[in-house]
Amino acid sequence: MSEETVTEPHVETAASAPAEPPGARAHWLVRPGTIKLLWVFGLALLALVTWLGLNAHPHAKFGIEGTPAFFSWYGFIACVAMVVFAKFILGPLLSRRDGYYDD
Amino acid sequence: MTTDPLLLPPALILIIGAFLLPVTRGWVRSALVLGLPILTLGAIWSVGDGVQISTSFLDYELQVVEGSNLSRLFATVFALMTFAGGLFALNQQRVIELTAAFAYAGSAIGVALAGDLVTVFVFWELMAIGSTLVVWSAGTEAAGKAAMRYALVHLLGGVVLMVGVIAYAQETGSIDFTAMEANSFATWMILIGFLVNTGAPPLSAWLPDAYPEASWSGTVFLSAFTTKTAVYVLLVGFSGAQILIWIGLYMIMYGIIYALLENDMRRILSYSIVNQVGFMVVGAGIGTEMAVNGAAAHAFTHIIYKALLLMSAGSVLHMTGGKRKCTDLGGLFQSMPFTAFAGIIGALAISSFPWTSGFVSKSMTSQAAFDEGMMVTWFLLMAASAGVFLHAGIKFPWFVFFQKDSGLRPKDPPWNMKLAMGLFAFLCIWLGLQPEPLYALLPYPTAYEPYTAAHVYEMLQLLLYSGLAFFVMLPLMKRTLTITLDFDWFYRKLAPAACRILTAVVGRILGGFAALKNKLVTDVISLATEHHNPRGVLARTTPAGVMTLWLVVLLCAYLLLYLFV
């Protein structure tokens, strides 16, 4: 079953209207400039923790967890795998529209 | 009877006190709501080690109150939870919910302090009744139905437990609640009865089905007691049972995957309860001192941060007039900064972020797996730690308080709700920075040191790269108006459909029999009518001449036979 067959009647869109008075500036946290800055800061933080991890030496028991930057890529891959499994394997099989049980 | 006549079982303070709530109002009720849990806490701390109160029942000696480090730890956090939950729910108008919640909390404390299986069972069933009422008291049709399904699952679990307890008493002649092994019918039944309440497969669906249907304050209470008393009884009864490791790992992964697909904010958090309890069940399964300490510490911190998360979600629900779906929410941080802050603290704690309570507790379980050389378990626990951040740690705050702007501008909730969130947010951070008081409550002495450089960097890498994965895959994380089928499909769809089909088939068969019966009766009647009607063959009157004729024929035949034979 392909992703398209899942009922998604109301996928959110960026177009949903905020109830701000016209002309009001967006909250500083959601301005594009801030978001860009957050990305830069976030990526720098990622690089920092990986680098810090390289300099800490835990006693490795199973081997692979002692390899450089193991926890960085393992955390990332594990999450990607879980999302892919949820979204592309389990979702199409088990997702039903919201009112499924109300009939 | 009682060992010390002045000592009242701590559970009874809440259970009896609960029934004072409906007959009081105003500040008296508020004082009871806040005072009863504190009184209970004092009573719990005055319970010493060993049996404190016992009474005889039939041929058995019930140990109604028995103290140990583990039981005091669970009872303490239950009382703490009741206090904060009560504070949060002070402006809940439906007093039946508070009454049920207090009786439910008291029963949970009763289980934690019970020294024998019969007492465990009695409080276990009281919990089922109390929690069902908490769900039901939300007052909606959906809540009423969910409460019925919830009650059915828990009554089933209760019956299985009762069968186990009776068989155990028959087998061993004792009802003492001590460590046992799942090696006989009795102990298996007890284990299954316990597992139903943890949210273990295959019946896990009762939890995300029922909890989100309770009111904005009801779910906060529900999140704490049922699953954690189940963890407590597993730690006492079945520490080291290997099968629990696999059951726990399944629950961990189930919680993450289902939460990823979910749209309802409180259902996301409910799936994450199953996920978190999975960690504790794994701890019980590993069964070493470190693992049992880990599971107990995790239960303690989990109750606090999960309640905080559900208070945050409950505030959103309360202040938006019932909006609960991620697709309807977003951008709320602008008008609910305090609620958003509390939600984020809870989210960091559930993700075991360093300097939060989750970090100093949950990591003991993975450390235990590491120490025991359980490679598969350890790798799965690590993946799950990253997954917790993904499905609850970022997903909940992101979709509720940030993402697109929904245009909703609800205010932060009233002061008492903010105070309850503030208290638990403080505890999440304080226990993270100062774990020693928590470690002092643990069942075994521990020298565990969570803040080693290696451990902190490991966790930060896991979590931050999990965060990266979330934002990289944001298009895939978009919420859809869907639900995900679970085992409850069997009793919510298949069973009713099967009943309908069965009714139709049986109806047809019975209809066929009825038609056949009618035909037979009609045939008999028409046959009888044909032969017996006034002109029928058997009802006709025959003239005397005919008889004479036949007599003559017979006599002639007789004559002929006489002459020639």
mmCIF file with all atom_site columns, C-alpha atoms in Angstrom, chain B residues 243-365:
data_model
loop_
_atom_site.group_PDB
_atom_site.id
_atom_site.type_symbol
_atom_site.label_atom_id
_atom_site.label_alt_id
_atom_site.label_comp_id
_atom_site.label_asym_id
_atom_site.label_entity_id
_atom_site.label_seq_id
_atom_site.pdbx_PDB_ins_code
_atom_site.Cartn_x
_atom_site.Cartn_y
_atom_site.Cartn_z
_atom_site.occupancy
_atom_site.B_iso_or_equiv
_atom_site.pdbx_formal_charge
_atom_site.auth_seq_id
_atom_site.auth_comp_id
_atom_site.auth_asym_id
_atom_site.auth_atom_id
_atom_site.pdbx_PDB_model_num
ATOM 1   C CA . ILE B 1 243 ? 10.860  -12.687 29.964 1.00 0.00 ? 243 ILE B CA 1
ATOM 2   C CA . LEU B 1 244 ? 10.290  -9.204  31.370 1.00 0.00 ? 244 LEU B CA 1
ATOM 3   C CA . ILE B 1 245 ? 13.304  -7.892  29.453 1.00 0.00 ? 245 ILE B CA 1
ATOM 4   C CA . TRP B 1 246 ? 11.697  -8.799  26.133 1.00 0.00 ? 246 TRP B CA 1
ATOM 5   C CA . ILE B 1 247 ? 8.250   -7.617  27.163 1.00 0.00 ? 247 ILE B CA 1
ATOM 6   C CA . GLY B 1 248 ? 9.774   -4.328  28.305 1.00 0.00 ? 248 GLY B CA 1
ATOM 7   C CA . LEU B 1 249 ? 11.724  -3.849  25.085 1.00 0.00 ? 249 LEU B CA 1
ATOM 8   C CA . TYR B 1 250 ? 8.582   -4.458  23.074 1.00 0.00 ? 250 TYR B CA 1
ATOM 9   C CA . MET B 1 251 ? 6.723   -1.856  25.150 1.00 0.00 ? 251 MET B CA 1
ATOM 10  C CA . ILE B 1 252 ? 9.538   0.649   24.637 1.00 0.00 ? 252 ILE B CA 1
ATOM 11  C CA . MET B 1 253 ? 9.464   0.293   20.850 1.00 0.00 ? 253 MET B CA 1
ATOM 12  C CA . TYR B 1 254 ? 5.665   0.091   20.698 1.00 0.00 ? 254 TYR B CA 1
ATOM 13  C CA . GLY B 1 255 ? 5.370   3.375   22.594 1.00 0.00 ? 255 GLY B CA 1
ATOM 14  C CA . ILE B 1 256 ? 7.767   5.181   20.280 1.00 0.00 ? 256 ILE B CA 1
ATOM 15  C CA . ILE B 1 257 ? 6.378   3.918   16.989 1.00 0.00 ? 257 ILE B CA 1
ATOM 16  C CA . TYR B 1 258 ? 2.727   4.490   17.880 1.00 0.00 ? 258 TYR B CA 1
ATOM 17  C CA . ALA B 1 259 ? 3.452   7.926   19.343 1.00 0.00 ? 259 ALA B CA 1
ATOM 18  C CA . LEU B 1 260 ? 5.184   8.890   16.098 1.00 0.00 ? 260 LEU B CA 1
ATOM 19  C CA . LEU B 1 261 ? 1.983   8.192   14.176 1.00 0.00 ? 261 LEU B CA 1
ATOM 20  C CA . GLU B 1 262 ? -0.333  9.854   16.686 1.00 0.00 ? 262 GLU B CA 1
ATOM 21  C CA . ASN B 1 263 ? -2.095  13.208  16.376 1.00 0.00 ? 263 ASN B CA 1
ATOM 22  C CA . ASP B 1 264 ? -3.818  13.632  19.764 1.00 0.00 ? 264 ASP B CA 1
ATOM 23  C CA . MET B 1 265 ? -1.371  15.353  22.159 1.00 0.00 ? 265 MET B CA 1
ATOM 24  C CA . ARG B 1 266 ? -2.457  13.437  25.236 1.00 0.00 ? 266 ARG B CA 1
ATOM 25  C CA . ARG B 1 267 ? -2.477  10.152  23.348 1.00 0.00 ? 267 ARG B CA 1
ATOM 26  C CA . ILE B 1 268 ? 1.135   10.841  22.311 1.00 0.00 ? 268 ILE B CA 1
ATOM 27  C CA . LEU B 1 269 ? 1.945   11.200  26.001 1.00 0.00 ? 269 LEU B CA 1
ATOM 28  C CA . SER B 1 270 ? -0.048  8.061   26.821 1.00 0.00 ? 270 SER B CA 1
ATOM 29  C CA . TYR B 1 271 ? 1.952   6.001   24.338 1.00 0.00 ? 271 TYR B CA 1
ATOM 30  C CA . SER B 1 272 ? 5.036   7.425   25.937 1.00 0.00 ? 272 SER B CA 1
ATOM 31  C CA . ILE B 1 273 ? 3.844   6.110   29.330 1.00 0.00 ? 273 ILE B CA 1
ATOM 32  C CA . VAL B 1 274 ? 3.941   2.600   27.839 1.00 0.00 ? 274 VAL B CA 1
ATOM 33  C CA . ASN B 1 275 ? 7.383   3.420   26.469 1.00 0.00 ? 275 ASN B CA 1
ATOM 34  C CA . GLN B 1 276 ? 8.686   4.628   29.841 1.00 0.00 ? 276 GLN B CA 1
ATOM 35  C CA . VAL B 1 277 ? 7.133   1.780   31.820 1.00 0.00 ? 277 VAL B CA 1
ATOM 36  C CA . GLY B 1 278 ? 8.886   -0.497  29.307 1.00 0.00 ? 278 GLY B CA 1
ATOM 37  C CA . PHE B 1 279 ? 12.235  0.779   30.609 1.00 0.00 ? 279 PHE B CA 1
ATOM 38  C CA . MET B 1 280 ? 11.160  -0.097  34.158 1.00 0.00 ? 280 MET B CA 1
ATOM 39  C CA . VAL B 1 281 ? 9.933   -3.561  33.131 1.00 0.00 ? 281 VAL B CA 1
ATOM 40  C CA . VAL B 1 282 ? 13.319  -4.174  31.489 1.00 0.00 ? 282 VAL B CA 1
ATOM 41  C CA . GLY B 1 283 ? 14.924  -3.089  34.767 1.00 0.00 ? 283 GLY B CA 1
ATOM 42  C CA . ALA B 1 284 ? 12.764  -5.570  36.680 1.00 0.00 ? 284 ALA B CA 1
ATOM 43  C CA . GLY B 1 285 ? 13.718  -8.246  34.150 1.00 0.00 ? 285 GLY B CA 1
ATOM 44  C CA . ILE B 1 286 ? 17.468  -7.643  34.518 1.00 0.00 ? 286 ILE B CA 1
ATOM 45  C CA . GLY B 1 287 ? 16.922  -7.850  38.260 1.00 0.00 ? 287 GLY B CA 1
ATOM 46  C CA . THR B 1 288 ? 20.375  -6.845  39.536 1.00 0.00 ? 288 THR B CA 1
ATOM 47  C CA . GLU B 1 289 ? 20.639  -4.342  42.374 1.00 0.00 ? 289 GLU B CA 1
ATOM 48  C CA . MET B 1 290 ? 21.562  -1.616  39.898 1.00 0.00 ? 290 MET B CA 1
ATOM 49  C CA . ALA B 1 291 ? 18.606  -2.501  37.648 1.00 0.00 ? 291 ALA B CA 1
ATOM 50  C CA . VAL B 1 292 ? 16.072  -2.614  40.481 1.00 0.00 ? 292 VAL B CA 1
ATOM 51  C CA . ASN B 1 293 ? 17.406  0.689   41.787 1.00 0.00 ? 293 ASN B CA 1
ATOM 52  C CA . GLY B 1 294 ? 17.161  2.060   38.251 1.00 0.00 ? 294 GLY B CA 1
ATOM 53  C CA . ALA B 1 295 ? 13.575  0.932   37.761 1.00 0.00 ? 295 ALA B CA 1
ATOM 54  C CA . ALA B 1 296 ? 12.529  2.314   41.159 1.00 0.00 ? 296 ALA B CA 1
ATOM 55  C CA . ALA B 1 297 ? 14.292  5.648   40.631 1.00 0.00 ? 297 ALA B CA 1
ATOM 56  C CA . HIS B 1 298 ? 12.851  5.872   37.134 1.00 0.00 ? 298 HIS B CA 1
ATOM 57  C CA . ALA B 1 299 ? 9.332   5.238   38.438 1.00 0.00 ? 299 ALA B CA 1
ATOM 58  C CA . PHE B 1 300 ? 9.827   8.051   40.946 1.00 0.00 ? 300 PHE B CA 1
ATOM 59  C CA . THR B 1 301 ? 11.091  10.623  38.447 1.00 0.00 ? 301 THR B CA 1
ATOM 60  C CA . HIS B 1 302 ? 8.754   9.432   35.694 1.00 0.00 ? 302 HIS B CA 1
ATOM 61  C CA . ILE B 1 303 ? 5.640   10.072  37.786 1.00 0.00 ? 303 ILE B CA 1
ATOM 62  C CA . ILE B 1 304 ? 6.795   13.653  38.287 1.00 0.00 ? 304 ILE B CA 1
ATOM 63  C CA . TYR B 1 305 ? 7.776   14.553  34.732 1.00 0.00 ? 305 TYR B CA 1
ATOM 64  C CA . LYS B 1 306 ? 4.922   12.673  33.106 1.00 0.00 ? 306 LYS B CA 1
ATOM 65  C CA . ALA B 1 307 ? 2.450   14.446  35.386 1.00 0.00 ? 307 ALA B CA 1
ATOM 66  C CA . LEU B 1 308 ? 4.153   17.718  34.469 1.00 0.00 ? 308 LEU B CA 1
ATOM 67  C CA . LEU B 1 309 ? 3.783   16.963  30.751 1.00 0.00 ? 309 LEU B CA 1
ATOM 68  C CA . LEU B 1 310 ? 0.137   16.040  31.190 1.00 0.00 ? 310 LEU B CA 1
ATOM 69  C CA . MET B 1 311 ? -0.478  19.145  33.307 1.00 0.00 ? 311 MET B CA 1
ATOM 70  C CA . SER B 1 312 ? 0.972   21.186  30.476 1.00 0.00 ? 312 SER B CA 1
ATOM 71  C CA . ALA B 1 313 ? -1.237  19.360  27.958 1.00 0.00 ? 313 ALA B CA 1
ATOM 72  C CA . GLY B 1 314 ? -4.198  19.597  30.359 1.00 0.00 ? 314 GLY B CA 1
ATOM 73  C CA . SER B 1 315 ? -3.697  23.367  30.650 1.00 0.00 ? 315 SER B CA 1
ATOM 74  C CA . VAL B 1 316 ? -3.763  23.658  26.855 1.00 0.00 ? 316 VAL B CA 1
ATOM 75  C CA . LEU B 1 317 ? -6.906  21.537  26.730 1.00 0.00 ? 317 LEU B CA 1
ATOM 76  C CA . HIS B 1 318 ? -8.539  23.555  29.513 1.00 0.00 ? 318 HIS B CA 1
ATOM 77  C CA . MET B 1 319 ? -7.649  26.979  28.136 1.00 0.00 ? 319 MET B CA 1
ATOM 78  C CA . THR B 1 320 ? -8.437  26.244  24.481 1.00 0.00 ? 320 THR B CA 1
ATOM 79  C CA . GLY B 1 321 ? -11.840 24.822  25.337 1.00 0.00 ? 321 GLY B CA 1
ATOM 80  C CA . GLY B 1 322 ? -11.024 21.219  24.461 1.00 0.00 ? 322 GLY B CA 1
ATOM 81  C CA . LYS B 1 323 ? -8.557  21.342  21.570 1.00 0.00 ? 323 LYS B CA 1
ATOM 82  C CA . ARG B 1 324 ? -6.428  18.222  21.769 1.00 0.00 ? 324 ARG B CA 1
ATOM 83  C CA . LYS B 1 325 ? -5.200  17.452  18.269 1.00 0.00 ? 325 LYS B CA 1
ATOM 84  C CA . CYS B 1 326 ? -1.794  18.560  17.009 1.00 0.00 ? 326 CYS B CA 1
ATOM 85  C CA . THR B 1 327 ? -3.446  19.487  13.716 1.00 0.00 ? 327 THR B CA 1
ATOM 86  C CA . ASP B 1 328 ? -5.534  22.111  15.579 1.00 0.00 ? 328 ASP B CA 1
ATOM 87  C CA . LEU B 1 329 ? -2.731  23.411  17.804 1.00 0.00 ? 329 LEU B CA 1
ATOM 88  C CA . GLY B 1 330 ? 0.554   25.261  17.351 1.00 0.00 ? 330 GLY B CA 1
ATOM 89  C CA . GLY B 1 331 ? 2.169   28.568  18.165 1.00 0.00 ? 331 GLY B CA 1
ATOM 90  C CA . LEU B 1 332 ? 0.799   28.568  21.719 1.00 0.00 ? 332 LEU B CA 1
ATOM 91  C CA . PHE B 1 333 ? 4.133   29.574  23.263 1.00 0.00 ? 333 PHE B CA 1
ATOM 92  C CA . GLN B 1 334 ? 3.287   33.178  22.463 1.00 0.00 ? 334 GLN B CA 1
ATOM 93  C CA . SER B 1 335 ? 0.285   33.378  24.767 1.00 0.00 ? 335 SER B CA 1
ATOM 94  C CA . MET B 1 336 ? 1.049   30.479  27.173 1.00 0.00 ? 336 MET B CA 1
ATOM 95  C CA . PRO B 1 337 ? 4.742   30.978  27.939 1.00 0.00 ? 337 PRO B CA 1
ATOM 96  C CA . PHE B 1 338 ? 4.554   29.398  31.405 1.00 0.00 ? 338 PHE B CA 1
ATOM 97  C CA . THR B 1 339 ? 2.728   26.305  30.168 1.00 0.00 ? 339 THR B CA 1
ATOM 98  C CA . ALA B 1 340 ? 5.168   25.976  27.276 1.00 0.00 ? 340 ALA B CA 1
ATOM 99  C CA . PHE B 1 341 ? 8.100   26.294  29.672 1.00 0.00 ? 341 PHE B CA 1
ATOM 100 C CA . ALA B 1 342 ? 6.674   23.611  31.974 1.00 0.00 ? 342 ALA B CA 1
ATOM 101 C CA . GLY B 1 343 ? 6.043   21.342  28.991 1.00 0.00 ? 343 GLY B CA 1
ATOM 102 C CA . ILE B 1 344 ? 9.607   21.800  27.786 1.00 0.00 ? 344 ILE B CA 1
ATOM 103 C CA . ILE B 1 345 ? 11.076  21.003  31.223 1.00 0.00 ? 345 ILE B CA 1
ATOM 104 C CA . GLY B 1 346 ? 8.936   17.851  31.350 1.00 0.00 ? 346 GLY B CA 1
ATOM 105 C CA . ALA B 1 347 ? 10.005  16.990  27.809 1.00 0.00 ? 347 ALA B CA 1
ATOM 106 C CA . LEU B 1 348 ? 13.690  17.400  28.655 1.00 0.00 ? 348 LEU B CA 1
ATOM 107 C CA . ALA B 1 349 ? 13.292  15.273  31.782 1.00 0.00 ? 349 ALA B CA 1
ATOM 108 C CA . ILE B 1 350 ? 11.478  12.456  29.976 1.00 0.00 ? 350 ILE B CA 1
ATOM 109 C CA . SER B 1 351 ? 14.278  12.479  27.392 1.00 0.00 ? 351 SER B CA 1
ATOM 110 C CA . SER B 1 352 ? 16.876  12.035  30.185 1.00 0.00 ? 352 SER B CA 1
ATOM 111 C CA . PHE B 1 353 ? 18.581  15.256  29.281 1.00 0.00 ? 353 PHE B CA 1
ATOM 112 C CA . PRO B 1 354 ? 21.603  15.843  31.543 1.00 0.00 ? 354 PRO B CA 1
ATOM 113 C CA . TRP B 1 355 ? 20.750  18.026  34.571 1.00 0.00 ? 355 TRP B CA 1
ATOM 114 C CA . THR B 1 356 ? 17.191  16.738  34.655 1.00 0.00 ? 356 THR B CA 1
ATOM 115 C CA . SER B 1 357 ? 15.674  13.965  36.790 1.00 0.00 ? 357 SER B CA 1
ATOM 116 C CA . GLY B 1 358 ? 15.362  11.540  33.874 1.00 0.00 ? 358 GLY B CA 1
ATOM 117 C CA . PHE B 1 359 ? 19.116  11.534  33.379 1.00 0.00 ? 359 PHE B CA 1
ATOM 118 C CA . VAL B 1 360 ? 19.967  10.416  36.898 1.00 0.00 ? 360 VAL B CA 1
ATOM 119 C CA . SER B 1 361 ? 17.340  7.657   36.968 1.00 0.00 ? 361 SER B CA 1
ATOM 120 C CA . LYS B 1 362 ? 16.764  6.081   33.570 1.00 0.00 ? 362 LYS B CA 1
ATOM 121 C CA . SER B 1 363 ? 20.457  5.680   32.811 1.00 0.00 ? 363 SER B CA 1
ATOM 122 C CA . MET B 1 364 ? 20.813  3.251   35.736 1.00 0.00 ? 364 MET B CA 1
ATOM 123 C CA . THR B 1 365 ? 18.789  0.675   33.803 1.00 0.00 ? 365 THR B CA 1
#
